[in-house]
C-alpha cells in the first residue's frame, strides 16, 4: 500500500488521509491509494463510516496536471469516485485549504461535506483549457442548481466555505480541527441513522429555464473569444440538466478527452507551469530571505505612481505618495480616492473598505518622506537625468536596507543604480498601466542587484497579486523590447500596402484584444514619440500623426477616429490619404498584403527578438517571455505565449520566413537570430532550453 494515502481508525470511523505535498494532487499513486483504502474500509466489518481528509496545507487541489498528455495509468478518478458511489458506508469529505478540480470532484463523490471556515471550493479546470472530467459538471448542478454551477464551472473561480454552505455544496462548517470535526459529523450521521445521500441521485435542483440558462451562459462566455473550454463547460452543465446521470458523465468524459489532447489546453497548461517557474532564480541561494516590507513609498503621483500606491493599499500596506508640489499631490490623491469610491459605488468594494484603503495612502511633498520606507518605488516620467537625481537623493535619505526600485519601462537600471552608493539595493519594478489593474510585474535585475533585494521585489509583487517575471537589463526589458520590433514592422506594412484597420483586424483575429494601432492610440502616440526622441529613431506615419496633434484616444484622433468620446476606433480617410501619400513619396509601390503575411510580420520578428533576449540571458527561460506577453500585452492565453507558439509553428518555418522578410524588406535585424537558427537546425524548440541564471 502506498504511503501517500493512509487509513487510520478512530473507533468505528475510518479516516483516509492523503499526504502528497505540496497540494495533494491526485497523482496515480494517490488515486490507487484512495481506491485501495476505500475498498479496505468497505470490507472491514468494524468500520461504519469513512472520512476523507488531507494532511498539509490543503485538501486535494486537483488532478496532477503533470500527468496530462502522458500515458494513462489506471485507476482513473472516475473509477475511484464510482466506487464511492457504490459504497454502503457513509463517506464524509473533510475539507481545508482549497478543494479544487478533481479534489472537489472527490468531495462531490462523498455523501456529505464538512469544510473549514477558511476553505475555498472550486472547479478551475476551464483555466487549464479543459472541463471538470470526473463528474464535476454533472454533480455540482445537482447540489447547487444550474445557475450557480454554471457560474462556478465557466468562470473557474472558487467560492468561500460560508457561501458553499449557503448553496448546499457543504453540509457543515468546521471551526476547529477539520479531521476531528469530520469524524464527529460521521458519528452524527450514524447516530441519526441517516440514509446515504448520493449526489448522483439528487434531482431536486435540476429544474431550469432554458432562456435564462442561455442568457447566463452568454454573459459568462462573453470574454471567452477564441477559447474552446468555456463553451464545453456550458454544454456539459446543460447535459447535467437534461440527460440521465450516466449519459451526462459519458458526454463529459468525451469532452474532457478532446480538450485535454488539444493545443489550447497544452498552451494553458504551459502557462500554468511557466507562471510558477518564472519567479525561480536558479543562482539564488535557497537561504535568501526577502526583507520585510511594512511600509512603502511611491515617488510620482501620476497615473502610474497612483496605480502602484493603490496596489499596496489594496493589501493593507501603508504607502506614502510623494510629489514635488502640493497641487500635483492633491490631484494624484484625489484621483486615487475617486477611483476607490467609484469602485465602491459600483458594488466592487464595501464603502468602509474603500475608505480604509484611501486612509492607507498618505501624501507628502519632497523626498524626505521616503526616509522610513522599506521599499521605495520611483515612478516619475522617463528621463535618465531626473531618475539619477532622484536616486542620488534617495541614497542620502532612505534608511539602510531599504530596497530602491525604479518603474522605468526602458532605461538602464544599472546606470540609475550607479547614482547611489548602494547599487545592490537597486532593482527595477516595471508595472504596466493601469498599475492597479494590469497583472504583469517585470522585475528588473541589475548587474549589482543583491539576491535579497531581488527576492524582496519578487515577493512584494506576489503579495500585491501580480504575476511576475524577472528580466535582465536592456533597452525595454523583455516586453517592450519585443513590442518595439512589432511596432517597427506595423509601420512598415502600412507603408507597403495594408491599412491600420486591416492590420488590427488580423491581430484581433489571431486572438489579441486589440491590434497594434488601436493599442498605440490607447497608450498615446506621444509616448512612443518621446521614446523615439530619446533613441533618435523615426516612424514615418506615427511622427506625422504626433505632429498633427493626433495623440490617440485622449485627443479623439490617432491612427483612428474616436468620435464623441467613443473608445471604438473608426478608420479615418485622412489617415489613409496620409499613408498613401507617404508610400508614394518614399517610392513604395503598394500591394495587397494577406492576413497570413500580416501575422507573420507582426509576430515572427517578436519571436526573433525573444530568441536574442534568451541568448543574452535577459530572460532566463522562454516561458518567462510567454508570461510577459500573456499577462502584460494580451497575448491569447490559448496560444501559450510567443515562444510556445513558435514551437507549435516550428522554428524552421519561422526562420525561413524571417530570412525571406529580411531579404525582401532589406532589414537585417529580421535575419533569424543565431539561437533560432541553431535550434531549428537541431530540430528542437525553445521548450528544450534549460533555465539560465
Ligand atoms: C483537474 O483536476 C481535472 C479534473 O477534473 C480531473 C479530471 C479527470 C479526468 C478523467 C477523464 C476520463 N498538479 O500554485 P503554487 C504545483 S485539473 C500538479 O505555487 P500556492 C505547482 O506547480 C486541476 N502540480 O502554490 C507548484 O510546483 P513547484 C485542477 C501542481 O500555494 C506547487 O504545486 N486544479 C498542481 O500559491 C505549488 O503551487 C487546479 O487547477 C496540480 N494540480 O497555490 C488547481 N497544483 O513548487 C491548481 C499546483 O514545483 N493549483 N501544483 O513550482 C492551484 O491553483 C494552486 O497551486 C493552489 C496553491 C491554489 C492549489
XYZ file of C-alpha atoms and ligand atoms in Angstrom:
753
model
C 0.000 0.000 0.000
C 1.308 3.433 -0.896
C 2.245 5.788 1.905
C 0.706 8.773 0.124
C -2.723 7.664 1.332
C -3.187 6.087 4.725
C -6.138 4.664 6.587
C -6.304 5.109 10.346
C -9.102 4.075 12.675
C -10.920 6.305 15.078
C -13.189 3.690 16.630
C -15.839 2.774 14.055
C -14.817 5.611 11.704
C -12.030 5.154 9.157
C -10.014 8.258 8.337
C -8.432 8.086 4.895
C -5.694 10.689 4.844
C -3.985 11.925 1.673
C -0.431 13.191 2.108
C 1.052 14.251 -1.220
C 2.760 17.628 -0.785
C 2.643 20.381 -1.795
C -1.029 20.416 -2.882
C -2.179 16.780 -2.535
C -2.654 16.470 -6.301
C -4.349 13.267 -7.481
C -1.323 11.560 -8.946
C -1.535 7.924 -9.967
C -0.268 6.828 -6.529
C -2.925 8.914 -4.773
C -5.729 7.540 -6.949
C -4.671 3.962 -6.305
C -4.123 4.665 -2.610
C -7.599 6.140 -2.324
C -9.233 3.219 -4.114
C -7.396 0.573 -2.107
C -8.236 2.225 1.189
C -11.867 2.743 0.245
C -12.078 -0.939 -0.645
C -10.423 -1.868 2.648
C -12.897 0.296 4.563
C -15.829 -1.231 2.708
C -14.664 -4.750 3.503
C -13.808 -4.133 7.154
C -16.862 -5.080 9.214
C -15.578 -2.940 12.112
C -15.793 0.248 10.047
C -19.143 2.006 9.819
C -18.233 5.307 8.169
C -15.359 6.922 6.252
C -13.824 10.399 6.405
C -11.600 11.562 3.536
C -9.205 14.303 4.571
C -5.742 15.633 3.764
C -2.528 16.423 5.558
C -0.566 19.579 4.906
C -1.807 22.938 3.756
C -4.760 21.907 1.636
C -7.398 19.374 0.664
C -6.793 17.804 -2.772
C -6.160 20.694 -5.187
C -6.988 18.693 -8.309
C -5.703 16.143 -10.753
C -1.924 16.046 -11.142
C -1.572 18.315 -14.148
C 1.894 16.965 -14.938
C 0.261 13.622 -15.824
C -1.890 15.130 -18.603
C -0.588 14.228 -22.029
C 1.236 11.167 -20.662
C 0.025 7.561 -20.968
C -2.920 6.975 -18.639
C -2.335 4.738 -15.633
C -5.409 3.193 -14.005
C -7.296 3.598 -11.820
C -8.825 6.763 -13.216
C -10.529 9.260 -10.987
C -13.925 8.359 -12.435
C -13.364 4.797 -11.254
C -12.429 5.925 -7.740
C -15.494 8.152 -7.477
C -17.788 5.487 -8.971
C -16.596 3.156 -6.203
C -17.504 5.807 -3.624
C -20.986 5.899 -5.130
C -21.305 2.148 -4.687
C -20.170 2.092 -1.067
C -22.696 1.136 1.539
C -20.965 3.117 4.291
C -21.382 6.880 4.585
C -18.440 8.958 3.358
C -17.695 12.450 4.640
C -15.172 14.737 2.941
C -13.377 16.947 5.484
C -12.096 19.949 3.541
C -9.491 22.536 4.476
C -7.416 24.856 2.280
C -8.598 24.525 -1.313
C -10.749 21.741 -2.746
C -10.173 22.324 -6.428
C -10.900 20.460 -9.652
C -10.579 16.715 -9.131
C -10.320 17.464 -5.403
C -13.788 18.962 -5.330
C -14.971 16.113 -7.553
C -13.792 13.641 -4.906
C -15.667 15.682 -2.301
C -18.759 15.609 -4.551
C -18.420 11.832 -4.732
C -18.583 11.743 -0.913
C -22.026 11.679 0.665
C -21.531 14.688 2.929
C -19.043 17.559 3.072
C -17.680 19.409 6.088
C -15.447 22.399 5.335
C -13.153 24.587 7.424
C -14.433 28.140 7.590
C -11.419 29.397 5.619
C -11.671 26.718 2.899
C -12.291 27.553 -0.730
C -14.020 25.270 -3.213
C -13.950 25.435 -6.977
C -13.642 23.836 -10.376
C -10.851 25.821 -12.076
C -10.360 23.358 -14.970
C -11.564 25.905 -17.534
C -8.429 27.939 -16.783
C -6.376 24.979 -17.978
C -8.364 24.721 -21.198
C -10.349 21.692 -20.043
C -13.552 20.997 -18.131
C -14.068 19.035 -14.921
C -13.745 15.459 -16.162
C -14.550 13.391 -13.098
C -18.216 14.204 -12.722
C -17.915 17.831 -11.611
C -20.176 19.183 -14.330
C -22.798 16.548 -13.519
C -22.733 16.553 -9.726
C -22.296 20.255 -8.963
C -25.587 21.309 -10.660
C -27.378 18.566 -8.692
C -26.190 20.143 -5.446
C -26.308 23.873 -6.141
C -28.612 24.242 -9.160
C -27.964 25.301 -12.750
C -27.205 28.968 -12.278
C -24.564 28.693 -9.547
C -22.959 25.611 -11.082
C -22.695 27.324 -14.443
C -21.070 30.347 -12.828
C -18.517 28.293 -10.910
C -17.627 25.972 -13.771
C -17.447 28.525 -16.593
C -15.587 31.164 -14.561
C -13.385 28.626 -12.763
C -13.384 30.912 -9.719
C -13.614 29.238 -6.310
C -16.124 30.193 -3.629
C -15.574 30.501 0.119
C -16.878 27.847 2.525
C -19.663 30.002 4.050
C -21.049 30.634 0.551
C -20.712 26.906 -0.199
C -22.777 26.177 2.911
C -25.428 28.620 1.799
C -25.597 26.974 -1.638
C -25.804 23.460 -0.240
C -22.380 22.468 -1.524
C -21.176 21.760 2.002
C -23.247 20.475 4.892
C -21.383 21.923 7.847
C -18.685 24.476 8.620
C -15.882 23.438 10.932
C -14.287 25.977 13.223
C -11.938 23.549 14.941
C -9.802 20.617 13.862
C -11.115 19.635 10.461
C -10.430 15.898 10.757
C -11.946 15.676 14.247
C -14.988 17.617 13.038
C -15.283 15.317 10.015
C -15.265 12.288 12.317
C -17.805 13.923 14.652
C -20.064 14.631 11.673
C -19.791 10.995 10.543
C -20.776 9.845 14.046
C -23.763 12.173 13.999
C -24.907 10.630 10.671
C -24.536 7.155 12.151
C -26.320 8.082 15.368
C -29.236 9.614 13.489
C -29.326 6.652 11.137
C -29.478 8.998 8.158
C -29.643 7.202 4.810
C -26.703 7.740 2.459
C -27.325 10.670 0.090
C -25.575 10.195 -3.230
C -25.207 13.385 -5.220
C -25.790 11.464 -8.459
C -29.295 10.549 -7.265
C -30.337 14.111 -6.438
C -32.789 15.748 -8.829
C -34.428 18.398 -6.677
C -32.317 21.270 -8.049
C -32.270 20.311 -11.707
C -35.258 22.352 -12.826
C -34.084 25.215 -15.051
C -35.280 27.795 -17.513
C -33.756 27.380 -20.976
C -33.888 31.074 -21.822
C -32.315 32.161 -18.526
C -29.660 29.464 -18.921
C -28.751 30.690 -22.419
C -28.566 34.255 -21.213
C -26.355 33.365 -18.245
C -24.112 31.241 -20.463
C -23.853 34.109 -22.951
C -22.799 36.543 -20.241
C -20.264 34.147 -18.774
C -18.633 33.395 -22.114
C -18.665 36.967 -23.423
C -14.956 37.410 -22.851
C -14.020 33.902 -23.910
C -13.429 34.684 -27.579
C -11.278 32.017 -29.189
C -11.408 29.691 -26.182
C -12.926 26.218 -26.566
C -13.207 25.144 -22.922
C -15.827 27.639 -21.664
C -18.326 26.518 -24.315
C -17.640 22.865 -23.497
C -18.358 23.669 -19.833
C -21.692 25.206 -20.814
C -22.605 22.163 -22.921
C -21.721 19.763 -20.147
C -23.689 21.629 -17.468
C -26.644 21.708 -19.877
C -26.273 17.934 -20.267
C -26.500 17.561 -16.484
C -29.871 19.283 -16.577
C -31.265 17.321 -19.498
C -29.642 13.864 -19.536
C -29.680 10.897 -17.185
C -26.591 10.956 -14.927
C -24.585 8.196 -16.652
C -25.186 9.648 -20.089
C -24.067 13.076 -18.853
C -20.916 11.560 -17.356
C -20.122 9.828 -20.664
C -20.525 13.072 -22.598
C -18.408 14.934 -20.034
C -15.631 12.367 -20.381
C -15.679 12.661 -24.186
C -15.441 16.450 -23.997
C -12.626 16.206 -21.452
C -10.612 13.779 -23.588
C -10.960 16.017 -26.632
C -9.953 19.177 -24.811
C -7.065 17.685 -22.857
C -5.484 16.441 -26.086
C -5.967 19.777 -27.863
C -3.489 22.591 -28.476
C -5.385 25.101 -26.350
C -5.132 23.075 -23.162
C -1.468 22.306 -23.863
C -0.864 26.034 -24.158
C -2.796 26.856 -20.989
C -1.026 24.155 -19.006
C 2.262 25.552 -20.248
C 1.211 28.985 -18.974
C 0.212 27.485 -15.592
C 3.658 25.993 -15.022
C 5.580 28.844 -16.682
C 3.905 31.289 -14.308
C 5.216 29.332 -11.334
C 8.672 28.816 -12.855
C 9.071 32.480 -13.714
C 9.744 33.501 -10.133
C 12.514 30.978 -9.606
C 16.091 32.220 -9.846
C 18.436 29.272 -10.415
C 21.521 31.003 -8.990
C 19.767 32.396 -5.908
C 20.785 30.533 -2.731
C 17.817 28.750 -1.151
C 18.576 30.537 2.110
C 17.966 34.003 0.617
C 15.284 35.864 2.527
C 13.155 38.738 1.338
C 13.341 41.848 3.506
C 10.261 42.823 5.412
C 8.174 45.457 3.645
C 5.956 47.033 6.286
C 5.870 50.461 4.685
C 6.267 51.590 1.078
C 6.801 54.910 -0.647
C 5.991 55.785 -4.259
C 7.629 58.760 -5.940
C 5.404 60.414 -8.535
C 1.670 60.875 -8.134
C 0.707 60.491 -11.808
C -1.341 57.657 -13.271
C 1.469 55.169 -12.786
C 2.513 56.201 -9.284
C -1.107 56.404 -8.125
C -1.857 52.942 -9.501
C 1.218 51.495 -7.776
C 0.250 53.095 -4.463
C -3.203 51.501 -4.792
C -1.593 48.063 -5.207
C -0.079 48.429 -1.720
C -3.182 49.882 -0.075
C -5.219 47.019 -1.571
C -3.270 44.515 0.525
C -3.162 46.654 3.656
C 0.385 48.039 3.346
C 0.696 51.738 4.299
C 2.227 53.763 1.499
C 3.416 57.342 1.126
C 2.798 59.004 -2.221
C 5.437 61.649 -2.876
C 5.171 64.617 -5.228
C 7.232 67.748 -5.811
C 4.404 70.189 -5.021
C 1.112 70.202 -3.201
C -1.025 70.816 -6.261
C 0.240 67.716 -8.083
C -0.015 65.724 -4.862
C -3.634 66.667 -4.224
C -4.506 65.893 -7.838
C -2.918 62.434 -7.507
C -4.575 61.684 -4.174
C -7.898 62.950 -5.491
C -7.784 60.597 -8.473
C -6.994 57.638 -6.190
C -9.839 58.449 -3.812
C -12.151 58.914 -6.800
C -11.162 55.514 -8.189
C -11.826 53.736 -4.911
C -15.145 55.466 -4.337
C -16.262 54.759 -7.900
C -15.469 51.061 -7.355
C -17.453 51.121 -4.109
C -20.382 52.873 -5.808
C -20.457 50.099 -8.426
C -20.535 47.479 -5.673
C -16.988 46.256 -6.317
C -15.825 47.115 -2.806
C -17.526 47.784 0.546
C -17.570 51.566 1.214
C -15.683 51.143 4.517
C -13.046 49.077 2.700
C -12.653 51.847 0.138
C -12.180 54.429 2.916
C -9.714 52.176 4.708
C -7.604 51.869 1.574
C -7.756 55.603 0.912
C -6.577 56.083 4.513
C -3.550 53.850 3.947
C -2.192 56.206 1.270
C -0.599 59.284 2.818
C 0.615 62.124 0.656
C 3.835 64.084 1.114
C 5.792 66.775 -0.703
C 9.518 66.121 -1.038
C 11.688 63.029 -0.994
C 12.431 63.249 2.734
C 9.124 61.476 3.309
C 10.721 58.290 1.897
C 13.040 58.068 4.914
C 11.094 55.408 6.798
C 10.002 53.258 3.826
C 11.264 49.678 3.448
C 10.629 49.826 -0.283
C 10.691 52.969 -2.415
C 9.348 52.843 -5.975
C 10.191 55.722 -8.259
C 7.521 56.341 -10.906
C 8.383 59.680 -12.497
C 8.486 60.147 -16.283
C 11.139 58.540 -18.445
C 14.146 60.835 -18.143
C 17.522 59.440 -17.161
C 18.888 62.638 -15.601
C 15.809 63.094 -13.463
C 15.864 59.482 -12.314
C 19.560 59.641 -11.467
C 18.985 62.775 -9.431
C 16.161 61.111 -7.512
C 18.264 58.023 -6.767
C 21.215 60.144 -5.641
C 18.858 61.927 -3.233
C 17.307 58.671 -2.088
C 20.774 57.355 -1.338
C 21.081 60.129 1.213
C 17.519 59.876 2.560
C 16.406 56.225 2.518
C 17.095 54.096 5.565
C 19.817 51.450 5.378
C 18.482 48.234 3.851
C 15.596 49.902 2.033
C 15.046 48.477 -1.437
C 15.126 51.236 -4.054
C 13.101 50.402 -7.153
C 12.608 52.230 -10.417
C 9.485 51.771 -12.510
C 11.346 52.687 -15.699
C 9.977 50.900 -18.760
C 13.079 51.260 -20.911
C 16.036 52.919 -19.170
C 19.280 51.356 -17.939
C 18.724 50.250 -14.351
C 22.478 49.814 -13.846
C 23.121 53.447 -14.709
C 20.381 54.513 -12.287
C 21.876 52.234 -9.602
C 25.294 53.835 -10.075
C 23.829 57.155 -8.977
C 23.710 55.642 -5.472
C 26.392 54.284 -3.170
C 24.248 51.153 -2.679
C 23.610 49.652 -6.127
C 22.992 46.230 -4.527
C 19.718 47.609 -3.143
C 18.531 48.932 -6.504
C 16.135 46.967 -8.689
C 13.618 47.655 -11.442
C 9.916 47.111 -10.819
C 8.213 47.719 -14.120
C 4.447 47.924 -13.675
C 2.039 48.110 -16.586
C -0.627 50.767 -16.880
C -3.088 50.941 -15.141
C -0.840 49.506 -12.434
C -3.661 48.585 -10.069
C -5.358 46.548 -12.807
C -2.677 45.005 -15.025
C -1.388 41.652 -13.797
C 2.208 41.760 -15.002
C 5.174 42.958 -12.992
C 8.558 42.826 -14.711
C 11.205 42.811 -12.015
C 14.500 44.019 -13.445
C 17.667 42.593 -12.021
C 20.609 44.941 -12.356
C 24.225 43.774 -12.502
C 24.743 44.768 -8.892
C 21.276 43.860 -7.528
C 21.645 41.619 -4.475
C 19.730 38.371 -4.140
C 17.940 39.849 -1.141
C 16.803 42.974 -2.963
C 15.667 40.867 -5.925
C 13.769 38.479 -3.683
C 12.154 41.397 -1.852
C 10.887 42.840 -5.138
C 9.639 39.446 -6.348
C 7.895 38.623 -3.064
C 6.355 42.074 -2.931
C 4.977 41.508 -6.417
C 3.427 38.245 -5.331
C 1.999 39.872 -2.224
C 0.270 42.604 -4.210
C -1.220 39.985 -6.519
C 0.975 40.431 -9.573
C 2.156 37.758 -11.951
C 5.864 38.270 -12.068
C 8.796 37.744 -14.399
C 12.424 38.663 -13.964
C 14.308 40.474 -16.701
C 17.927 41.457 -17.087
C 18.878 44.984 -18.079
C 18.464 46.035 -21.708
C 16.504 48.721 -23.535
C 12.807 47.968 -22.963
C 13.478 44.778 -20.980
C 11.650 41.671 -22.171
C 8.228 43.054 -23.075
C 8.829 46.473 -24.579
C 11.959 45.357 -26.389
C 9.898 42.759 -28.272
C 6.999 45.169 -28.705
C 9.437 47.574 -30.358
C 10.001 45.039 -33.134
C 6.309 44.700 -33.761
C 5.842 48.465 -33.814
C 8.522 48.945 -36.480
C 7.014 46.197 -38.605
C 3.467 47.557 -38.189
C 4.571 50.931 -39.601
C 6.276 49.131 -42.446
C 3.299 47.053 -43.546
C 1.019 50.072 -43.701
C 3.525 51.795 -45.962
C 3.763 48.673 -48.124
C 0.045 48.308 -48.686
C -2.077 47.348 -45.643
C -4.285 49.812 -43.782
C -4.208 50.168 -39.968
C -7.654 48.590 -39.624
C -6.552 45.592 -41.706
C -3.507 45.041 -39.534
C -5.540 45.393 -36.352
C -8.243 43.089 -37.661
C -5.700 40.342 -38.412
C -4.151 40.653 -34.961
C -7.545 40.621 -33.246
C -8.463 37.507 -35.229
C -5.187 35.982 -34.051
C -6.556 36.450 -30.533
C -5.225 39.732 -29.127
C -7.858 42.008 -27.564
C -6.702 44.819 -29.851
C -4.307 45.444 -32.705
C -1.063 47.441 -32.607
C -2.607 50.655 -33.929
C -5.575 50.733 -31.547
C -3.110 49.920 -28.783
C -0.864 52.810 -29.811
C -3.880 55.121 -29.755
C -4.823 53.868 -26.299
C -1.326 54.291 -24.851
C -0.973 57.708 -26.510
C 1.134 58.393 -29.600
C 3.085 61.000 -27.637
C 4.548 58.185 -25.520
C 6.177 56.453 -28.490
C 7.253 59.810 -29.919
C 9.058 60.667 -26.675
C 10.834 57.300 -26.664
C 11.939 57.892 -30.271
C 13.239 61.322 -29.322
C 15.486 59.577 -26.810
C 16.765 56.951 -29.241
C 16.842 59.026 -32.425
C 14.506 56.584 -34.195
C 11.951 57.759 -36.773
C 8.487 56.447 -37.619
C 7.054 57.760 -40.852
C 3.354 57.746 -40.026
C 3.457 57.892 -36.217
C 5.659 61.000 -36.332
C 3.297 62.765 -38.736
C 0.309 61.918 -36.550
C 2.096 63.215 -33.475
C 2.987 66.451 -35.192
C -0.645 66.954 -36.209
C -1.627 66.691 -32.546
C -3.272 63.326 -33.160
C -2.073 61.708 -29.932
C -4.602 58.876 -29.859
C -7.771 58.299 -27.849
C -7.097 61.202 -25.497
C -7.231 63.700 -28.372
C -10.084 61.895 -30.140
C -7.788 61.134 -33.082
C -4.739 58.998 -33.705
C -4.414 56.259 -36.278
C -8.184 56.057 -35.888
C -11.029 58.414 -35.088
C -12.764 58.365 -31.711
C -15.876 60.441 -32.092
C -17.890 61.861 -29.191
C -15.681 60.277 -26.549
C -16.137 56.812 -28.042
C -13.377 54.274 -27.407
C -14.250 52.341 -30.535
C -11.679 53.018 -33.270
C -13.109 54.150 -36.609
C -10.988 54.233 -39.766
C -10.167 57.779 -40.828
C -9.931 58.659 -44.553
C -7.467 61.437 -43.691
C -5.049 58.925 -42.216
C -5.498 56.632 -45.202
C -4.668 59.524 -47.526
C -1.610 60.333 -45.416
C -0.386 56.750 -45.619
C -0.926 56.536 -49.365
C 0.891 59.841 -49.901
C 3.790 58.677 -47.738
C 4.131 55.419 -49.671
C 4.209 57.408 -52.894
C 6.756 59.890 -51.610
C 9.004 57.047 -50.463
C 8.676 55.331 -53.841
C 6.932 52.280 -52.388
C 4.559 50.533 -54.753
C 1.642 49.495 -52.582
C 0.431 45.899 -52.859
C -2.220 43.703 -51.259
C -0.912 42.128 -48.063
C -2.565 38.919 -46.887
C -3.685 38.249 -43.311
C -1.128 35.480 -43.091
C 1.652 37.870 -44.044
C 0.410 40.425 -41.510
C 0.510 37.820 -38.726
C 3.978 36.656 -39.743
C 5.290 40.206 -39.979
C 3.863 41.194 -36.597
C 4.688 38.049 -34.660
C 7.848 36.469 -36.103
C 10.132 39.485 -35.531
C 8.999 39.436 -31.901
C 9.913 35.774 -31.627
C 13.273 36.577 -33.233
C 13.881 39.264 -30.630
C 12.775 36.793 -27.951
C 15.494 34.424 -29.178
C 18.099 37.193 -28.819
C 16.738 38.035 -25.371
C 17.225 34.400 -24.361
C 20.673 34.194 -25.891
C 21.786 37.283 -23.991
C 20.383 35.869 -20.742
C 17.949 38.806 -20.393
C 15.164 36.256 -19.896
C 16.076 33.095 -18.003
C 13.555 30.867 -19.769
C 11.339 31.005 -22.873
C 8.354 30.592 -20.520
C 9.266 33.919 -18.875
C 8.796 35.629 -22.233
C 5.464 33.872 -22.661
C 4.263 35.030 -19.246
C 5.315 38.597 -20.068
C 3.219 38.577 -23.209
C 0.187 36.768 -21.836
C -0.107 38.937 -18.721
C 1.299 42.243 -19.964
C 0.262 42.565 -23.601
C -2.885 40.489 -24.131
C -1.263 37.597 -26.000
C -4.074 34.991 -26.239
C -3.525 32.513 -23.417
C -4.703 29.637 -25.605
C -1.704 30.243 -27.849
C 0.603 29.927 -24.843
C 2.814 32.987 -25.466
C 5.121 33.829 -28.397
C 7.857 31.275 -27.672
C 5.385 28.430 -27.092
C 3.594 29.470 -30.281
C 6.910 29.446 -32.150
C 7.468 25.843 -31.107
C 3.957 24.968 -32.310
C 4.550 26.577 -35.712
C 8.032 25.058 -35.958
C 11.278 27.005 -35.759
C 12.378 26.051 -39.267
C 9.269 27.626 -40.713
C 9.798 30.774 -38.643
C 13.484 31.037 -39.553
C 12.663 30.597 -43.258
C 10.012 33.305 -43.240
C 12.240 35.707 -41.315
C 15.075 35.147 -43.783
C 12.622 35.860 -46.600
C 11.427 39.116 -44.993
C 14.980 40.184 -44.115
C 15.783 39.978 -47.812
C 12.590 41.426 -49.288
C 12.293 44.257 -46.759
C 16.022 44.851 -46.669
C 16.278 44.964 -42.887
C 18.990 42.782 -41.458
C 17.510 42.871 -37.950
C 14.920 40.482 -39.406
C 17.640 37.916 -40.128
C 16.938 34.836 -37.993
C 18.760 35.103 -34.655
C 21.617 32.614 -34.079
C 19.725 30.768 -31.319
C 16.659 30.404 -33.534
C 18.786 29.042 -36.361
C 20.687 26.665 -34.082
C 17.511 25.213 -32.567
C 15.844 24.957 -35.978
C 18.867 23.104 -37.372
C 18.826 20.719 -34.439
C 15.114 20.099 -34.960
C 14.387 21.449 -31.485
C 12.104 24.079 -29.988
C 12.596 26.804 -27.395
C 10.957 24.447 -24.891
C 14.118 22.319 -24.974
C 16.210 25.078 -23.365
C 17.243 24.863 -19.726
C 16.869 27.890 -17.449
C 19.853 30.256 -17.194
C 20.779 32.037 -14.011
C -8.315 18.623 -12.690
O -8.425 18.487 -11.513
C -9.079 17.813 -13.677
C -10.152 17.029 -13.012
O -11.407 17.409 -13.484
C -9.920 15.562 -13.080
C -10.027 15.001 -14.434
C -10.033 13.522 -14.502
C -10.333 13.151 -15.907
C -10.723 11.779 -16.224
C -11.296 11.738 -17.605
C -11.576 10.419 -18.145
N -0.895 19.348 -10.396
O 0.479 27.398 -7.093
P 1.567 27.075 -6.128
C 2.331 22.586 -8.083
S -7.246 19.769 -13.336
C 0.440 19.337 -10.357
O 2.832 27.833 -6.219
P 0.017 28.122 -3.941
C 2.813 23.892 -8.672
O 3.251 23.719 -9.990
C -6.552 20.554 -11.922
N 1.167 20.277 -9.726
O 1.026 27.105 -4.623
C 3.933 24.235 -7.721
O 5.057 23.437 -8.071
P 6.544 23.973 -7.826
C -7.485 21.473 -11.263
C 0.501 21.250 -9.119
O 0.007 27.790 -2.513
C 3.417 23.756 -6.372
O 2.419 22.780 -6.692
N -6.818 22.158 -10.177
C -0.899 21.327 -9.124
O 0.287 29.519 -4.398
C 2.800 24.841 -5.539
O 1.826 25.520 -6.299
C -6.172 23.314 -10.363
O -6.162 23.863 -11.436
C -1.619 20.303 -9.800
N -2.955 20.293 -9.829
O -1.404 27.755 -4.552
C -5.505 23.892 -9.148
N -1.286 22.425 -8.425
O 6.649 24.246 -6.384
C -4.119 24.322 -9.496
C -0.164 23.016 -8.002
O 7.404 22.892 -8.368
N -3.372 24.810 -8.369
N 0.919 22.317 -8.406
O 6.610 25.233 -8.652
C -3.569 25.999 -7.785
O -4.456 26.742 -8.119
C -2.620 26.394 -6.695
O -1.471 25.598 -6.825
C -3.151 26.248 -5.259
C -1.995 26.526 -4.271
C -4.270 27.267 -5.040
C -3.667 24.865 -5.012
